[in-house]
Amino acid sequence: MASAPALTYDVLLVEDDAADAMLIEEALSERGSRNLIQVTDGVAALEHLRAPGSTRPDLIVLDLNMPRMNGRDLLQILKNDEDLRTIPVVVLTTSSAPEDISGAYHSRANAYVTKPVNLEEFERAVQSIDSFYLDTAARLPRG
């Protein structure tokens, strides 16, 4: 009996810091097959999500502080969009400010994670997000 093919997961990373994006990509690749699309701001994220034929991500990992359109504004747009609101969004940012945390949850973020400064803790945090949202939590069927 043939085993089922390994599932691949599509992750949209909205992050303008190239070093953080590289660390996130490395942490995700250690966990298995991840199709990672990285964009550097909210405008590019919306362009990607709304492009005809683009793959709907299984997870969006979102930084708050970016140029053009920040993560706060993007989160509000995503969660108020009938077609995009069901995509899980995890805010992964340097800010631990209470107003940022409450603002993200008020805008219906699925989780808020402050980026650890320590490299190993950063990797562990990203892998924990991946493990929960892509391995543990039930996802909407594709299509």
XYZ file of N, CA and C in Angstrom, residues 15-83:
207
model
N 7.039 40.510 5.668
C 8.174 40.908 6.519
C 9.148 41.730 5.688
N 9.480 42.938 6.154
C 10.390 43.785 5.393
C 11.855 43.639 5.797
N 12.125 42.987 6.913
C 13.508 42.813 7.369
C 14.085 41.545 6.740
N 15.085 41.718 5.864
C 15.639 40.577 5.116
C 16.259 39.529 6.034
N 16.924 39.969 7.103
C 17.554 39.010 8.025
C 16.497 38.184 8.755
N 15.438 38.834 9.231
C 14.359 38.104 9.901
C 13.672 37.150 8.935
N 13.446 37.609 7.705
C 12.799 36.752 6.694
C 13.636 35.502 6.440
N 14.952 35.666 6.371
C 15.840 34.521 6.140
C 15.778 33.551 7.323
N 15.782 34.069 8.535
C 15.694 33.212 9.727
C 14.363 32.456 9.766
N 13.298 33.130 9.418
C 11.981 32.485 9.407
C 11.949 31.386 8.348
N 12.469 31.691 7.178
C 12.502 30.692 6.098
C 13.314 29.470 6.509
N 14.463 29.680 7.140
C 15.293 28.555 7.589
C 14.573 27.731 8.654
N 13.930 28.394 9.586
C 13.215 27.669 10.646
C 12.077 26.839 10.064
N 11.365 27.380 9.089
C 10.267 26.641 8.468
C 10.780 25.470 7.637
N 11.874 25.665 6.931
C 12.387 24.598 6.061
C 12.867 23.399 6.870
N 13.273 23.627 8.102
C 13.694 22.519 8.965
C 12.525 21.635 9.357
N 11.314 22.156 9.244
C 10.127 21.404 9.655
C 9.473 20.640 8.513
N 9.951 20.799 7.297
C 9.357 20.043 6.199
C 9.050 20.903 5.006
N 8.142 20.419 4.184
C 7.845 21.050 2.906
C 6.939 22.268 3.093
N 7.517 23.426 2.912
C 6.770 24.679 3.040
C 7.014 25.503 1.784
N 5.943 25.921 1.136
C 6.060 26.868 0.033
C 5.947 28.248 0.654
N 7.059 28.948 0.732
C 7.079 30.250 1.386
C 7.142 31.343 0.335
N 6.173 32.234 0.386
C 6.182 33.435 -0.438
C 6.444 34.580 0.520
N 7.457 35.400 0.208
C 7.759 36.524 1.079
C 7.538 37.826 0.333
N 6.806 38.724 0.968
C 6.605 40.073 0.456
C 7.022 41.041 1.556
N 7.283 42.293 1.166
C 7.884 43.218 2.128
C 6.935 44.260 2.713
N 5.669 44.234 2.314
C 4.712 45.167 2.913
C 3.290 44.734 2.599
N 2.344 45.437 3.204
C 0.939 45.090 3.061
C 0.412 45.245 1.645
N 0.896 46.247 0.916
C 0.446 46.441 -0.463
C 0.820 45.219 -1.303
N 2.062 44.776 -1.190
C 2.510 43.598 -1.948
C 1.756 42.345 -1.521
N 1.426 42.246 -0.234
C 0.673 41.087 0.248
C -0.711 41.044 -0.391
N -1.388 42.179 -0.408
C -2.721 42.222 -1.022
C -2.654 41.947 -2.513
N -1.647 42.485 -3.180
C -1.483 42.211 -4.617
C -1.328 40.717 -4.848
N -0.513 40.070 -4.014
C -0.309 38.623 -4.162
C -1.602 37.858 -3.871
N -2.265 38.190 -2.780
C -3.467 37.461 -2.378
C -4.611 37.622 -3.380
N -4.665 38.760 -4.029
C -5.770 39.032 -4.949
C -5.424 38.763 -6.413
N -4.195 38.339 -6.681
C -3.790 38.048 -8.065
C -4.535 36.819 -8.573
N -5.060 36.885 -9.791
C -5.746 35.719 -10.349
C -4.803 34.511 -10.392
N -5.305 33.387 -9.919
C -4.517 32.160 -9.968
C -3.495 31.990 -8.855
N -3.377 32.969 -7.949
C -2.406 32.798 -6.868
C -2.933 31.779 -5.865
N -2.028 31.027 -5.271
C -2.399 30.007 -4.295
C -2.776 30.673 -2.982
N -3.894 30.253 -2.425
C -4.330 30.770 -1.136
C -3.419 30.185 -0.058
N -2.790 31.035 0.755
C -1.893 30.493 1.784
C -2.660 29.798 2.904
N -1.995 28.836 3.522
C -2.549 28.157 4.686
C -2.335 28.993 5.945
N -1.380 29.911 5.869
C -1.011 30.726 7.022
C -0.363 32.010 6.526
N -0.659 33.118 7.205
C 0.034 34.376 6.956
C 0.786 34.732 8.226
N 2.095 34.967 8.091
C 2.931 35.436 9.193
C 3.210 36.901 8.896
N 2.817 37.771 9.820
C 2.744 39.201 9.560
C 3.543 40.032 10.549
N 4.448 40.847 10.016
C 5.142 41.842 10.831
C 4.238 43.066 10.933
N 4.410 43.878 11.963
C 3.584 45.072 12.107
C 4.195 46.300 11.450
N 5.507 46.470 11.595
C 6.151 47.708 11.174
C 6.822 47.534 9.818
N 6.161 48.082 8.783
C 6.661 47.985 7.410
C 6.331 49.264 6.664
N 7.026 49.508 5.552
C 6.712 50.694 4.747
C 5.431 50.500 3.930
N 5.016 51.513 3.260
C 3.820 51.581 2.393
C 2.542 51.255 3.142
N 2.322 49.982 3.492
C 1.161 49.609 4.304
C 1.660 48.719 5.427
N 1.454 49.150 6.663
C 1.961 48.366 7.795
C 1.047 47.169 8.087
N 1.500 46.342 9.005
C 0.765 45.129 9.350
C -0.560 45.392 10.041
N -0.652 46.483 10.778
C -1.906 46.819 11.454
C -3.020 47.049 10.424
N -2.685 47.862 9.409
C -3.665 48.170 8.362
C -3.990 46.926 7.535
N -2.973 46.156 7.207
C -3.203 44.943 6.428
C -4.102 43.967 7.182
N -3.845 43.791 8.465
C -4.651 42.867 9.268
C -6.123 43.271 9.231
N -6.409 44.545 9.375
C -7.806 45.008 9.329
C -8.436 44.715 7.976
N -7.687 44.946 6.902
C -8.211 44.671 5.561
C -8.475 43.179 5.392
N -7.516 42.348 5.806
C -7.667 40.899 5.650
C -8.899 40.383 6.383
N -9.058 40.800 7.620
C -10.129 40.254 8.448
C -11.499 40.855 8.124
N -11.525 41.908 7.317
C -12.795 42.471 6.857
C -13.118 42.068 5.419
N -12.267 41.248 4.820
C -12.459 40.788 3.445
C -13.102 39.398 3.470
N -14.261 39.277 2.864
C -15.019 38.021 2.861
C -14.189 36.831 2.359
N -13.346 37.062 1.374
C -12.563 35.971 0.775
C -11.283 35.636 1.543
